[in-house]
mmCIF file of C-alpha atoms in Angstrom:
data_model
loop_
_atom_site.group_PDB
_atom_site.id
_atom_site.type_symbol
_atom_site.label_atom_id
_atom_site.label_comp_id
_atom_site.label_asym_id
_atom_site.label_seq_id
_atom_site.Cartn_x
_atom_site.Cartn_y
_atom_site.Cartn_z
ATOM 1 C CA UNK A 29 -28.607 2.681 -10.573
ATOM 2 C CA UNK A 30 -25.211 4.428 -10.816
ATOM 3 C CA UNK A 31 -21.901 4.246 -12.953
ATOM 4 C CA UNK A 32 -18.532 4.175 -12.681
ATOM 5 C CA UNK A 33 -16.308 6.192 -15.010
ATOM 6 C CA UNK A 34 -12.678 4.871 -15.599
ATOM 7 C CA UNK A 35 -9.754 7.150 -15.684
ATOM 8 C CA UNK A 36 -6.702 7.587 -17.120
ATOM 9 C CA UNK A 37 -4.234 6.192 -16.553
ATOM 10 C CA UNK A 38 -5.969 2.857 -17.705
ATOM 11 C CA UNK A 39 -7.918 1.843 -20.856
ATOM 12 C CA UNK A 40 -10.951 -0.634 -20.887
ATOM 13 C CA UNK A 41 -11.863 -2.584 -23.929
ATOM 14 C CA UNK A 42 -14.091 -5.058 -24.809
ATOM 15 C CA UNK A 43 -13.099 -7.723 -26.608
ATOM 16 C CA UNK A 44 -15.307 -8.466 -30.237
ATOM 17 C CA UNK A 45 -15.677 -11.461 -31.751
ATOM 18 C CA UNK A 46 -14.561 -9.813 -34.992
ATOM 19 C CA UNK A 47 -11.141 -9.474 -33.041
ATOM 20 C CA UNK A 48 -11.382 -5.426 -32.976
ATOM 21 C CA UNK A 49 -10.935 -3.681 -29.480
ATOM 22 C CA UNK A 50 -14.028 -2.274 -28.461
ATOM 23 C CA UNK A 51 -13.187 0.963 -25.826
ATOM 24 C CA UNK A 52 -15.346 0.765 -22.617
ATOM 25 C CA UNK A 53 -15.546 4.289 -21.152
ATOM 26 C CA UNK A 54 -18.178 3.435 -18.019
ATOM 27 C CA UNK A 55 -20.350 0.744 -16.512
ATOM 28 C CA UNK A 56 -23.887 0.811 -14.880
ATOM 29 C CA UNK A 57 -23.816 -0.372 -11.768
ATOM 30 C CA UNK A 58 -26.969 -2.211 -9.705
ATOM 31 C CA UNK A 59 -26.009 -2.954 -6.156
ATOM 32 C CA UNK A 60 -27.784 -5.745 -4.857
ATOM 33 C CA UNK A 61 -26.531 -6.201 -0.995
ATOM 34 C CA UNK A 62 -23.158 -4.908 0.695
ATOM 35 C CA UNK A 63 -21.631 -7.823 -0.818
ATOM 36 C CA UNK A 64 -23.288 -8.274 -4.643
ATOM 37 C CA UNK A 65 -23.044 -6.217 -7.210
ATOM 38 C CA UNK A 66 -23.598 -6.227 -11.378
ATOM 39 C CA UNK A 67 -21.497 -3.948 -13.421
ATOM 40 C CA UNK A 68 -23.501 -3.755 -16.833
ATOM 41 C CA UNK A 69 -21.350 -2.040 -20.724
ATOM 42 C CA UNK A 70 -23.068 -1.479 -23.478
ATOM 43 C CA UNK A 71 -20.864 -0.968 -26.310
ATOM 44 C CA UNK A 72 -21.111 -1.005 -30.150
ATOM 45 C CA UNK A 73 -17.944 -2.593 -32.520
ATOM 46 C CA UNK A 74 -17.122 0.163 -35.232
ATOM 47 C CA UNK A 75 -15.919 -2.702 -37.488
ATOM 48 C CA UNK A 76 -18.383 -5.173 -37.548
ATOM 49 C CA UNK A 77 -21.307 -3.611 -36.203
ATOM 50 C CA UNK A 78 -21.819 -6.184 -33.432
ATOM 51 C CA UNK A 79 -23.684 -4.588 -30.402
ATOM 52 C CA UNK A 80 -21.699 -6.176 -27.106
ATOM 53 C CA UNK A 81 -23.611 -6.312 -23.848
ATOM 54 C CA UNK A 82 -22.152 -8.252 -21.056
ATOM 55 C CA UNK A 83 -23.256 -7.757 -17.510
ATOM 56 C CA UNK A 84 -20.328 -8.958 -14.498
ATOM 57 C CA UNK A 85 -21.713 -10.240 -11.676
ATOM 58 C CA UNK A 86 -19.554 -9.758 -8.416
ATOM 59 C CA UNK A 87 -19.716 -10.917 -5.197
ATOM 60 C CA UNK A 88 -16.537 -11.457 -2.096
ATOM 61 C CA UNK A 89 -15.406 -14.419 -4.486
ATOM 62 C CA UNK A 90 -12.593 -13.518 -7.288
ATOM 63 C CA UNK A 91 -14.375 -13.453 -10.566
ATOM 64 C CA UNK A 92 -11.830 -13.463 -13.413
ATOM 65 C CA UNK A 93 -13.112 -11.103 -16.825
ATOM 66 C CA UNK A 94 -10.089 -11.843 -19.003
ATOM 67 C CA UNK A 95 -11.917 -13.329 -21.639
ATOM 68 C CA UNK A 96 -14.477 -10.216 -21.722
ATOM 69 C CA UNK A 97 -12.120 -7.404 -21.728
ATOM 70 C CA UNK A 98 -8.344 -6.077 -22.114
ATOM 71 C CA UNK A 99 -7.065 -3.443 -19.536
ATOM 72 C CA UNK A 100 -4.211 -1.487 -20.478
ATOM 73 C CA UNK A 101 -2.193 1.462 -18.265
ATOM 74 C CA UNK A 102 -0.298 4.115 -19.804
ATOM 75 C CA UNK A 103 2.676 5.095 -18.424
ATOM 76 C CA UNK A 104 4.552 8.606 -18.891
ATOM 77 C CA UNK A 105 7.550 8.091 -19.737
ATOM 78 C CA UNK A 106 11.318 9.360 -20.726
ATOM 79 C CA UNK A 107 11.616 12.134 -23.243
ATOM 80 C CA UNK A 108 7.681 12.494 -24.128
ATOM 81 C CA UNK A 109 6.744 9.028 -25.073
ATOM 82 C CA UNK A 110 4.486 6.708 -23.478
ATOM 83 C CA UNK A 111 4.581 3.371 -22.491
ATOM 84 C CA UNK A 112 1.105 0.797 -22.209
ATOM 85 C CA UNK A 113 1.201 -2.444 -20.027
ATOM 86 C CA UNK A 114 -1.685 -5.132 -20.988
ATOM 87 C CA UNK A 115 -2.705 -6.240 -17.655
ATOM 88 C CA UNK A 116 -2.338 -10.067 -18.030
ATOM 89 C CA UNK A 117 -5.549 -10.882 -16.147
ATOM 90 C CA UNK A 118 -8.601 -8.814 -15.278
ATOM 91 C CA UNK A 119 -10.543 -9.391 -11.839
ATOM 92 C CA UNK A 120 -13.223 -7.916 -9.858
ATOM 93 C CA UNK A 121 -15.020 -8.827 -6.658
ATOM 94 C CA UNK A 122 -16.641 -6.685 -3.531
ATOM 95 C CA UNK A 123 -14.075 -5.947 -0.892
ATOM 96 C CA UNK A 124 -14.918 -4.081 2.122
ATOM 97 C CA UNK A 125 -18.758 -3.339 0.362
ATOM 98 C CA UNK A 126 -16.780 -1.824 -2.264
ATOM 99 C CA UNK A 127 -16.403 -2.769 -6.095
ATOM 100 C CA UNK A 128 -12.863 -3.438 -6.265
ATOM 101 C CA UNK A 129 -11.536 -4.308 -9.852
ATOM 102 C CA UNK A 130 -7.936 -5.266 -10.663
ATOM 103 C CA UNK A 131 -5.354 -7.335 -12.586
ATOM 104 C CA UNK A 132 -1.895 -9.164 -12.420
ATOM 105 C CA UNK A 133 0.786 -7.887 -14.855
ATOM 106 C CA UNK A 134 4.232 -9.108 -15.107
ATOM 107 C CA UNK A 135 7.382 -7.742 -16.189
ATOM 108 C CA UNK A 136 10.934 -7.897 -17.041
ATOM 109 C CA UNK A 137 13.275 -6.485 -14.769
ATOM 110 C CA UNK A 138 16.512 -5.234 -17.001
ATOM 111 C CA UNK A 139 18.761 -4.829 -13.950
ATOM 112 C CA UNK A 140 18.991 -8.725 -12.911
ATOM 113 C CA UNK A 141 16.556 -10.217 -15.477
ATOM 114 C CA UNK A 142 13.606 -11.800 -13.156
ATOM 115 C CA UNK A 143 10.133 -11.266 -14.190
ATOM 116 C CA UNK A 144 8.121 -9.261 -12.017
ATOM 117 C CA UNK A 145 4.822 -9.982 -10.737
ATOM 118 C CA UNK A 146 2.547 -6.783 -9.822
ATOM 119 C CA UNK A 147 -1.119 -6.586 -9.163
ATOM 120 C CA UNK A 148 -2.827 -3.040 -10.248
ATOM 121 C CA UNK A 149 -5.935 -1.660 -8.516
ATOM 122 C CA UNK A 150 -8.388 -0.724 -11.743
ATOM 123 C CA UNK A 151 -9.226 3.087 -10.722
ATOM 124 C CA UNK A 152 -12.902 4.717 -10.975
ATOM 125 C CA UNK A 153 -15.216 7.286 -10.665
ATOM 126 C CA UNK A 154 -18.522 6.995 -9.599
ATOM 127 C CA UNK A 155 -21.410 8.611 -10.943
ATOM 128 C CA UNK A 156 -24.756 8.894 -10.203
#
């Protein structure tokens, strides 16, 4: 059983039940075939004490993980200061025997005001 590590630019976190962002740093992984997988966090709420374990199954099928998790990117940006998208959904599924997480994220475009739709590829590290 391996892991994947997430990177910056983006920010995993679990969601509590006592509302308070729990950050998700990496996920087991168990590979069952080329086309399943289970990603498996572990992670303990500093506020409430609440011990979250939640195990995502994945298979070629979409599988939405909104309700589990926020995903946030962090964005360098004009004179020092940052700027963090909330991806508004989070997804996963196997792609080409590969775990392939993601989400959809709109924005406003200043320049002629239409709302931009953009999906974002999660990135990852494995680890064994």
């Amino acid at each position: 059983m391996g892991k994947i590590k997430f990177k910056y630019p983006m920010m995993l976190f679990a969601k509590c039940e006592c509302s308070k962002q729990v950050p998700i740093e990496e996920m087991e992984v168990e590979e069952k075939s080329d086309d399943k997988a289970k990603l498996r966090y572990k992670v303990k709420c500093s506020l409430c004490g609440k011990n979250i374990d939640k195990t995502l199954n994945l298979t070629e099928d979409e599988k939405e993980f909104t309700d589990l998790m926020n995903v946030f990117k962090v964005i360098p940006s004009i004179k020092d200061e940052l700027a963090i998208i909330k991806l508004d959904t989070v997804k996963g599924r196997m792609k080409d025997k590969e775990i392939f997480l993601y989400g959809d994220y709109s924005h406003l475009r200043f320049w002629d005001n239409v709302v931009q739709k953009d999906l974002i590829k999660i990135p990852y590290e494995r680890k064994e």
